[in-house]
Short mmCIF file of C-alpha atoms and ligand atoms in Angstrom, two decimals:
data_model
loop_
_atom_site.label_atom_id
_atom_site.label_comp_id
_atom_site.label_asym_id
_atom_site.label_seq_id
_atom_site.Cartn_x
_atom_site.Cartn_y
_atom_site.Cartn_z
CA MET U 1 -31.83 9.37 1.11
CA THR U 2 -31.37 12.30 3.74
CA ARG U 3 -29.69 15.11 1.98
CA VAL U 4 -26.13 15.90 3.63
CA THR U 5 -25.34 19.29 4.89
CA LEU U 6 -22.14 21.56 5.99
CA ASP U 7 -24.13 21.03 9.72
CA THR U 8 -24.69 16.71 9.27
CA VAL U 9 -20.31 16.66 8.47
CA ARG U 10 -19.65 19.04 11.46
CA ALA U 11 -21.23 16.84 13.34
CA LEU U 12 -19.61 13.83 11.83
CA ASP U 13 -16.86 15.02 12.81
CA SER U 14 -17.49 16.17 16.50
CA ASP U 15 -18.47 12.23 17.28
CA ASP U 16 -15.03 10.97 15.15
CA PRO U 17 -12.74 9.27 18.26
CA LEU U 18 -10.34 9.36 15.43
CA ALA U 19 -9.74 13.78 15.11
CA GLY U 20 -7.34 14.06 17.48
CA PHE U 21 -5.11 12.75 15.15
CA ARG U 22 -5.16 15.28 12.06
CA GLU U 23 -2.49 17.32 14.89
CA ARG U 24 -0.18 15.01 14.60
CA PHE U 25 0.48 15.37 10.72
CA VAL U 26 1.73 18.73 8.56
CA LEU U 27 -0.64 19.56 6.48
CA PRO U 28 -0.77 22.78 4.11
CA ASP U 29 -3.63 25.50 4.60
CA GLY U 30 -5.90 25.46 2.51
CA VAL U 31 -5.14 22.11 1.42
CA ILE U 32 -7.54 18.74 1.30
CA TYR U 33 -5.58 16.28 0.29
CA LEU U 34 -6.41 13.00 -0.76
CA ASP U 35 -4.73 10.81 -1.98
CA GLY U 36 -2.95 9.46 1.01
CA ASN U 37 -3.16 6.53 -0.94
CA SER U 38 0.10 7.55 -3.61
CA LEU U 39 2.02 9.38 -0.78
CA GLY U 40 1.44 9.77 3.05
CA ALA U 41 1.46 12.82 4.68
CA LEU U 42 4.03 13.46 6.82
CA PRO U 43 3.55 12.80 10.46
CA LYS U 44 5.22 15.12 13.00
CA ALA U 45 6.86 12.68 14.75
CA VAL U 46 9.36 11.86 11.96
CA PRO U 47 11.84 14.90 11.02
CA GLU U 48 12.14 15.01 14.46
CA ARG U 49 13.17 11.97 14.84
CA VAL U 50 15.22 11.44 11.27
CA SER U 51 17.29 14.50 13.46
CA ALA U 52 18.02 13.73 16.24
CA MET U 53 19.23 10.20 14.12
CA LEU U 54 21.51 12.78 12.32
CA HIS U 55 22.72 14.10 14.76
CA GLU U 56 22.26 11.98 18.06
CA GLU U 57 23.37 9.01 16.47
CA TRP U 58 24.92 9.11 12.98
CA GLY U 59 26.91 12.77 14.80
CA ARG U 60 27.82 10.83 18.26
CA HIS U 61 28.53 7.43 18.00
CA LEU U 62 29.41 7.20 14.42
CA ILE U 63 29.85 3.52 12.54
CA GLY U 64 29.08 2.38 16.70
CA GLY U 65 25.29 2.93 15.88
CA TRP U 66 24.90 -0.22 13.75
CA LEU U 67 25.36 -1.29 17.76
CA LYS U 68 23.79 1.05 20.26
CA ASP U 69 21.25 2.71 17.97
CA GLY U 70 20.36 -1.29 16.14
CA TRP U 71 20.55 0.20 13.05
CA MET U 72 22.07 -3.05 11.80
CA GLU U 73 18.51 -5.09 13.18
CA LYS U 74 15.94 -2.71 12.41
CA PRO U 75 14.65 -4.58 9.38
CA LEU U 76 13.27 -6.83 11.76
CA VAL U 77 12.61 -4.82 15.03
CA LEU U 78 10.06 -2.86 12.87
CA GLY U 79 8.58 -6.46 10.86
CA ASP U 80 7.81 -7.35 14.08
CA ARG U 81 6.02 -3.95 14.67
CA LEU U 82 4.70 -3.85 11.62
CA ALA U 83 3.26 -7.63 12.16
CA ARG U 84 0.76 -6.62 14.75
CA LEU U 85 -0.69 -4.53 12.06
CA VAL U 86 -0.79 -6.76 9.20
CA GLY U 87 -1.86 -10.15 11.46
CA ALA U 88 1.71 -11.21 10.96
CA ALA U 89 3.99 -12.73 14.69
CA ALA U 90 6.94 -11.72 14.65
CA GLY U 91 9.88 -13.08 12.97
CA GLU U 92 7.35 -13.46 9.83
CA VAL U 93 8.59 -9.79 8.89
CA ALA U 94 10.68 -7.67 7.85
CA VAL U 95 11.32 -4.34 6.44
CA VAL U 96 13.55 -4.74 3.36
CA ASP U 97 13.92 -2.58 -0.12
CA THR U 98 11.64 -1.93 -2.40
CA THR U 99 8.48 -3.40 -3.79
CA SER U 100 8.77 -4.72 -6.54
CA ILE U 101 12.03 -6.36 -5.55
CA ASN U 102 10.51 -8.66 -3.35
CA VAL U 103 8.31 -9.20 -5.64
CA PHE U 104 10.76 -11.46 -7.10
CA LYS U 105 13.30 -12.76 -4.58
CA LEU U 106 9.21 -13.99 -3.11
CA LEU U 107 7.71 -14.66 -6.50
CA SER U 108 11.98 -16.80 -7.46
CA ALA U 109 11.02 -18.25 -3.53
CA ALA U 110 8.08 -19.17 -4.32
CA LEU U 111 8.74 -20.86 -7.68
CA ALA U 112 11.12 -22.52 -6.75
CA MET U 113 8.74 -24.92 -3.85
CA ARG U 114 6.62 -25.98 -6.78
CA PRO U 115 9.42 -26.97 -9.39
CA GLU U 116 7.06 -29.57 -10.86
CA ARG U 117 4.45 -26.09 -11.65
CA THR U 118 4.98 -23.77 -14.94
CA VAL U 119 2.59 -21.43 -13.85
CA ILE U 120 2.54 -17.54 -12.33
CA LEU U 121 -1.00 -16.40 -12.42
CA SER U 122 -2.62 -12.87 -11.79
CA ASN U 123 -5.33 -10.69 -12.35
CA ALA U 124 -4.90 -8.94 -16.21
CA GLU U 125 -6.07 -5.32 -13.14
CA ASN U 126 -2.54 -6.13 -11.46
CA PHE U 127 -0.27 -3.93 -10.62
CA PRO U 128 2.51 -3.40 -13.92
CA THR U 129 5.12 -3.67 -11.98
CA ASP U 130 3.81 -6.95 -9.72
CA LEU U 131 3.52 -8.08 -13.88
CA TYR U 132 7.17 -6.93 -15.20
CA MET U 133 9.23 -8.28 -12.17
CA ALA U 134 7.02 -12.18 -12.98
CA GLN U 135 7.68 -11.35 -16.91
CA GLY U 136 12.08 -9.79 -15.62
CA LEU U 137 12.03 -12.88 -13.69
CA ILE U 138 9.95 -15.34 -16.30
CA ARG U 139 12.91 -14.24 -18.52
CA GLN U 140 16.23 -14.55 -16.52
CA LEU U 141 14.81 -18.64 -15.86
CA GLY U 142 15.25 -19.65 -19.79
CA ALA U 143 12.33 -20.89 -21.40
CA GLY U 144 9.51 -23.61 -19.07
CA HIS U 145 7.71 -20.59 -16.89
CA GLU U 146 5.07 -18.22 -17.32
CA LEU U 147 2.53 -15.56 -17.00
CA ARG U 148 -1.14 -16.42 -17.24
CA LEU U 149 -3.33 -13.38 -16.12
CA VAL U 150 -7.71 -13.27 -15.86
CA PRO U 151 -10.64 -11.18 -15.39
CA GLU U 152 -10.42 -10.44 -12.01
CA THR U 153 -13.65 -12.33 -11.51
CA GLU U 154 -12.12 -15.27 -12.63
CA ILE U 155 -9.08 -16.22 -10.70
CA GLU U 156 -10.57 -18.78 -8.38
CA ASP U 157 -11.32 -20.81 -11.42
CA ALA U 158 -8.28 -20.02 -13.33
CA ILE U 159 -6.09 -21.20 -10.35
CA ASP U 160 -6.06 -25.00 -11.02
CA ASP U 161 -2.71 -28.19 -11.04
CA THR U 162 -0.35 -26.23 -13.50
CA VAL U 163 -0.11 -22.99 -11.35
CA ALA U 164 2.76 -22.70 -8.67
CA VAL U 165 1.76 -19.21 -6.91
CA VAL U 166 -0.15 -17.42 -7.59
CA MET U 167 0.28 -12.92 -7.54
CA LEU U 168 -2.28 -10.46 -6.69
CA THR U 169 -3.00 -7.37 -5.29
CA GLU U 170 -4.78 -7.28 -3.02
CA THR U 171 -6.56 -3.34 -3.69
CA ASN U 172 -6.99 -2.59 -7.28
CA PHE U 173 -5.27 0.33 -7.59
CA LYS U 174 -7.71 1.73 -10.31
CA THR U 175 -10.21 0.68 -8.50
CA GLY U 176 -9.93 0.33 -4.81
CA ALA U 177 -11.72 -3.37 -5.02
CA VAL U 178 -11.16 -5.72 -2.40
CA PHE U 179 -10.13 -9.14 -3.10
CA ASP U 180 -11.55 -11.27 -0.87
CA MET U 181 -7.74 -13.07 0.30
CA GLY U 182 -9.39 -15.67 2.41
CA ALA U 183 -11.52 -17.53 -0.07
CA VAL U 184 -8.90 -16.71 -3.39
CA THR U 185 -6.08 -18.37 -0.54
CA ARG U 186 -8.59 -21.30 0.22
CA ALA U 187 -8.79 -22.25 -3.65
CA ALA U 188 -5.41 -22.05 -4.16
CA HIS U 189 -3.87 -24.51 -1.50
CA ALA U 190 -6.33 -26.40 -2.75
CA ALA U 191 -4.78 -26.82 -5.60
CA GLY U 192 -1.84 -27.11 -3.95
CA ALA U 193 -0.06 -23.48 -4.98
CA LEU U 194 0.77 -21.30 -3.15
CA THR U 195 0.00 -17.09 -2.71
CA LEU U 196 1.52 -13.80 -3.21
CA TRP U 197 -0.37 -10.53 -1.98
CA ASP U 198 0.73 -7.23 -2.91
CA LEU U 199 -0.34 -5.26 0.31
CA ALA U 200 0.67 -1.82 -0.55
CA HIS U 201 -3.03 -0.60 -1.36
CA SER U 202 -4.90 -2.06 1.59
CA ALA U 203 -1.48 -2.45 5.27
CA GLY U 204 -2.30 0.41 7.00
CA ALA U 205 -5.80 1.76 4.83
CA PHE U 206 -7.99 -1.37 7.04
CA PRO U 207 -7.46 -4.77 9.05
CA VAL U 208 -5.43 -7.27 6.63
CA ASP U 209 -4.90 -10.87 8.93
CA LEU U 210 -1.97 -12.15 6.93
CA ASN U 211 -2.41 -15.78 9.51
CA GLY U 212 -5.70 -15.83 9.43
CA THR U 213 -6.08 -16.53 6.14
CA ALA U 214 -3.38 -17.94 6.03
CA ALA U 215 -1.08 -16.30 3.37
CA ASP U 216 2.26 -17.86 1.68
CA PHE U 217 4.18 -14.90 1.48
CA ALA U 218 3.15 -11.14 0.59
CA VAL U 219 4.74 -7.86 0.34
CA GLY U 220 4.19 -3.89 0.64
CA CYS U 221 5.67 -0.30 0.34
CA SER U 222 5.99 2.25 4.11
CA TYR U 223 5.08 5.00 1.97
CA LYS U 224 0.95 5.10 1.03
CA TYR U 225 -0.97 4.65 4.10
CA LEU U 226 1.65 4.02 5.98
CA ASN U 227 3.11 7.91 5.97
CA ALA U 228 7.20 6.77 5.43
CA GLY U 229 7.48 8.80 3.32
CA PRO U 230 8.70 8.86 -0.11
CA GLY U 231 10.40 5.53 -1.32
CA GLY U 232 9.67 4.85 2.10
CA PRO U 233 11.33 0.83 2.13
CA ALA U 234 9.06 -1.74 1.93
CA TRP U 235 8.09 -5.03 3.73
CA MET U 236 7.55 -8.12 3.15
CA PHE U 237 6.02 -11.12 5.11
CA VAL U 238 6.53 -15.05 4.29
CA ALA U 239 4.97 -17.46 6.49
CA ARG U 240 6.83 -19.37 9.15
CA ARG U 241 5.71 -23.01 7.64
CA HIS U 242 7.58 -21.53 4.81
CA GLN U 243 10.99 -20.42 5.85
CA GLU U 244 13.20 -22.71 6.25
CA ALA U 245 11.62 -23.87 2.59
CA ALA U 246 12.10 -20.00 1.32
CA HIS U 247 14.78 -19.46 -0.59
CA GLN U 248 16.02 -15.86 -2.58
CA PRO U 249 18.01 -14.91 -5.23
CA LEU U 250 19.23 -11.59 -4.16
CA THR U 251 22.11 -13.49 -1.71
CA GLY U 252 23.75 -10.74 -0.08
CA TRP U 253 26.26 -11.23 2.68
CA LEU U 254 23.63 -9.46 5.28
CA GLY U 255 20.78 -12.69 4.18
CA HIS U 256 24.18 -14.47 5.60
CA ASP U 257 23.74 -16.85 8.31
CA ARG U 258 27.09 -14.83 9.79
CA PRO U 259 28.22 -12.21 7.43
CA PHE U 260 30.18 -11.01 9.75
CA ASN U 261 32.65 -14.68 9.43
CA PHE U 262 32.72 -13.45 5.42
CA ASP U 263 33.40 -16.75 4.12
CA LEU U 264 33.31 -17.25 0.42
CA GLU U 265 30.15 -19.89 0.80
CA TYR U 266 27.09 -17.75 0.65
CA ARG U 267 24.83 -19.51 3.72
CA PRO U 268 21.67 -18.47 4.81
CA ALA U 269 20.84 -17.04 7.20
CA ASP U 270 17.70 -18.93 9.45
CA GLY U 271 14.15 -17.41 8.89
CA ILE U 272 13.03 -13.91 7.64
CA ARG U 273 16.76 -12.97 8.57
CA ARG U 274 17.94 -14.08 4.68
CA HIS U 275 15.27 -12.00 2.99
CA VAL U 276 18.08 -9.64 3.59
CA CYS U 277 20.53 -8.52 1.39
CA SER U 278 22.99 -5.25 2.14
CA SER U 279 22.78 -2.86 4.38
CA PRO U 280 19.78 -1.39 5.73
CA GLY U 281 18.25 2.13 4.48
CA VAL U 282 18.73 4.02 7.76
CA LEU U 283 17.29 7.20 7.52
CA GLY U 284 14.34 5.78 5.69
CA LEU U 285 13.95 2.72 7.94
CA VAL U 286 14.06 5.66 10.96
CA ALA U 287 10.93 8.01 9.03
CA PHE U 288 9.06 5.02 8.90
CA GLU U 289 9.93 3.64 12.68
CA ALA U 290 8.22 7.61 13.39
CA ALA U 291 4.76 6.55 10.99
CA LEU U 292 4.16 3.12 12.22
CA ASP U 293 4.33 3.53 16.06
CA LEU U 294 1.85 6.69 15.41
CA MET U 295 -0.51 4.28 13.43
CA LEU U 296 0.25 2.21 16.47
CA GLU U 297 -1.38 4.63 18.27
CA ALA U 298 -4.62 3.99 16.69
CA ASP U 299 -7.33 1.65 16.45
CA MET U 300 -7.63 -0.10 13.07
CA THR U 301 -11.12 -1.38 13.71
CA ALA U 302 -12.30 2.68 14.00
CA ILE U 303 -9.39 3.25 10.65
CA ARG U 304 -11.73 1.14 8.81
CA ALA U 305 -15.00 2.54 10.01
CA LYS U 306 -14.38 5.71 9.70
CA SER U 307 -12.40 4.87 5.92
CA VAL U 308 -15.90 3.87 5.07
CA ALA U 309 -17.45 6.57 6.29
CA LEU U 310 -15.51 9.23 4.51
CA GLY U 311 -16.67 7.25 1.00
CA ASP U 312 -19.24 6.31 1.44
CA LEU U 313 -19.80 10.63 1.85
CA PHE U 314 -17.92 10.91 -0.87
CA ILE U 315 -19.71 8.82 -3.61
CA GLN U 316 -22.88 10.88 -1.51
CA LEU U 317 -22.06 14.25 -2.97
CA VAL U 318 -20.48 13.82 -5.81
CA GLU U 319 -24.55 11.83 -6.48
CA GLN U 320 -26.18 14.90 -4.74
CA GLU U 321 -24.01 18.08 -5.64
CA CYS U 322 -22.57 16.56 -9.27
CA ASP U 323 -25.40 14.30 -10.73
CA ASP U 324 -25.99 15.98 -13.77
CA ALA U 325 -22.50 15.97 -14.83
CA GLY U 326 -21.35 12.90 -15.56
CA PHE U 327 -19.07 10.54 -13.33
CA ARG U 328 -19.89 6.78 -13.11
CA LEU U 329 -18.05 5.39 -9.72
CA ILE U 330 -16.27 2.50 -10.66
CA SER U 331 -15.11 1.66 -6.93
CA PRO U 332 -17.57 -0.93 -5.04
CA ARG U 333 -20.06 0.97 -3.47
CA ALA U 334 -20.82 -1.72 -0.28
CA ALA U 335 -17.29 -1.55 1.52
CA GLY U 336 -17.14 -4.69 4.05
CA LEU U 337 -16.65 -3.14 8.19
CA THR U 338 -15.55 -6.91 8.30
CA PRO U 339 -14.11 -8.56 5.70
CA PRO U 340 -15.00 -9.50 2.30
CA TRP U 341 -13.77 -5.72 2.30
CA ILE U 342 -15.03 -5.14 -1.17
CA ARG U 343 -13.88 -1.54 -1.23
CA GLY U 344 -11.22 -0.52 -0.25
CA SER U 345 -10.07 3.11 1.41
CA GLN U 346 -10.07 4.84 -1.99
CA VAL U 347 -13.22 5.56 -5.03
CA SER U 348 -12.11 6.05 -7.76
CA PHE U 349 -14.59 8.08 -10.42
CA ALA U 350 -14.69 7.14 -14.39
CA HIS U 351 -15.30 10.55 -16.17
CA PRO U 352 -14.22 11.64 -20.10
CA ASP U 353 -12.39 14.73 -18.87
CA GLY U 354 -11.37 13.08 -15.92
CA TYR U 355 -7.61 14.22 -15.94
CA GLY U 356 -8.72 18.41 -16.62
CA ILE U 357 -11.29 17.82 -13.92
CA VAL U 358 -8.07 16.61 -11.13
CA GLN U 359 -5.60 18.41 -12.29
CA ALA U 360 -8.49 21.39 -11.60
CA LEU U 361 -9.33 20.66 -8.89
CA ILE U 362 -5.51 20.50 -7.51
CA ALA U 363 -5.24 24.08 -8.53
CA ARG U 364 -8.01 25.20 -5.88
CA GLY U 365 -6.16 22.92 -3.48
CA VAL U 366 -8.85 19.07 -3.36
CA VAL U 367 -5.14 16.79 -4.04
CA GLY U 368 -6.91 13.60 -5.67
CA ASP U 369 -4.79 11.47 -9.09
CA PHE U 370 -5.42 10.58 -11.57
CA ARG U 371 -5.05 7.08 -13.79
CA ASP U 372 -5.43 5.92 -17.43
CA PRO U 373 -7.73 6.05 -18.99
CA ASP U 374 -10.54 8.15 -17.58
CA VAL U 375 -10.02 6.97 -14.16
CA MET U 376 -9.73 9.90 -11.60
CA ARG U 377 -8.96 8.20 -8.10
CA PHE U 378 -9.57 10.16 -3.79
CA GLY U 379 -7.81 8.42 -1.11
CA PHE U 380 -9.38 8.57 2.41
CA ALA U 381 -6.52 8.55 4.84
CA PRO U 382 -8.71 8.97 8.39
CA LEU U 383 -6.54 9.87 10.64
CA TYR U 384 -5.53 13.22 8.94
CA GLN U 385 -9.12 13.86 7.27
CA ARG U 386 -11.86 15.51 8.86
CA TYR U 387 -15.93 14.50 7.38
CA GLU U 388 -15.83 18.37 6.12
CA ASP U 389 -12.78 17.90 3.54
CA VAL U 390 -15.07 15.21 2.23
CA TRP U 391 -17.69 18.28 1.91
CA HIS U 392 -15.62 20.89 0.78
CA ALA U 393 -13.86 18.99 -2.00
CA ILE U 394 -16.94 17.81 -3.74
CA ALA U 395 -18.19 22.66 -2.81
CA ARG U 396 -14.97 22.68 -5.42
CA LEU U 397 -15.62 19.75 -7.41
CA ARG U 398 -18.23 21.62 -8.37
CA ALA U 399 -17.38 24.73 -9.18
CA VAL U 400 -14.81 23.62 -10.83
CA LEU U 401 -17.81 22.03 -13.10
CA ASP U 402 -19.65 25.22 -12.68
CA GLY U 403 -16.03 26.86 -14.35
CA GLY U 404 -15.81 24.74 -17.24
CA GLU U 405 -12.31 25.28 -15.35
CA HIS U 406 -11.30 21.14 -16.20
CA LEU U 407 -11.13 22.68 -19.81
CA ALA U 408 -8.09 24.56 -20.27
CA GLU U 409 -5.80 24.34 -23.10
CA VAL U 410 -3.40 23.89 -19.67
CA TYR U 411 -5.07 20.70 -18.79
CA ARG U 412 -4.32 18.60 -22.98
CA GLU U 413 -0.68 17.80 -22.66
CA ARG U 414 -0.46 15.27 -19.63
CA ALA U 415 1.98 15.82 -16.76
CA SER U 416 5.35 13.10 -16.18
CA VAL U 417 3.90 11.53 -13.32
CA THR U 418 0.16 11.84 -12.51
C1 PLP J 1 2.72 2.04 -4.88
C2 PLP J 1 2.24 0.15 -5.48
C3 PLP J 1 3.93 -1.03 -5.95
C4 PLP J 1 5.05 0.40 -5.71
O1 PLP J 1 6.00 -0.33 -5.50
P1 PLP J 1 8.17 0.28 -6.31
O2 PLP J 1 8.29 -1.08 -6.13
O3 PLP J 1 7.88 0.99 -3.78
O4 PLP J 1 8.08 1.77 -6.11
C5 PLP J 1 3.59 -2.13 -6.78
N1 PLP J 1 2.88 -1.99 -6.04
C6 PLP J 1 1.58 -2.36 -6.80
C7 PLP J 1 0.47 -3.04 -5.83
C8 PLP J 1 1.42 -0.61 -5.83
O5 PLP J 1 0.26 0.04 -5.28
#
């Protein structure tokens, strides 16, 4: 492979069709931010939109804002907009609650739709909150259900007629490996099981086609690749064909068919609305709205192409500049421009001193993150990263290693958020 130089990466930047998006984000000087997979960067439109909501909507309209400014309908209005990004139709997505809570709601709904089956099938590499929510739900339901975990490579073979729902995170949070959503969904349906996909590291990172793959249920968050800000509202998808039958247990007043009748008896609203529980968190929703509108201006195919190119460049430069350092690539080397995607929008390397290396890089302005036991993660967000950023990140990595900066005493203790 030909050596990459600073000129090579500058040429890539000058040909980049997405280059114009970078100036629409707030990025601190000198920082190379490779952690958009954990918390996306701040779009400049977000503070503007939130400020307008506070001053022009809340400040002037007071309670009238629920109708006049569309606050009440925002979970469904934004759901329809987000649907375009994830291959869903209008009326199939709501922006509500948190990812974990939506897992609980939809897992409950799915189990109730397969009453003769007892198994939630997932993989041992799944993001723990999904597994914890399943464990809590099983406890709540009393005896009878089981969370069965198998290695991710064995999922399809493990789907049998005891499985009610296959619950998977499409993109592995540590390695970035991506399940073949179409193939797993087909295998689940062939065995009579339902699917619940967690798209936390997928939506906004590469094209998602929920209806094209015949997915049943899905959840995802807004603050990673969708840039809605810390703790931004999550979203959920229920395929139209299941909307009559799917009932979730958190039956709050805003999922009622007629909330302002104040009836004593719960009666679910039609469609996706029954999955809303409470008054929407409007500040978080308008922040998400501004971030989502920006994302929708970009072409997802172009985002994917640049994401793959940034990841490939990162791998190539680590191997070119740091081949003596003992990094082990744990992400798939391949990445598809069409499904199967194979690798998401991150690259992870394992290294025994991974924690210290990530911390020393942060001290030098290169922000990635670390996951136990030895995983260094670097995320690619094509709307605000340049190819040249990858070049400088690896140059600073080389400098960290040359100076032994990662071996400093301060990095022996781990911080509470890594
Ligand atoms: C980030 C993430 C979550 C986050 O859940 P919250 O309830 O929003 O804190 C859930 N699932 C996966 C796979 C994630 O990566």
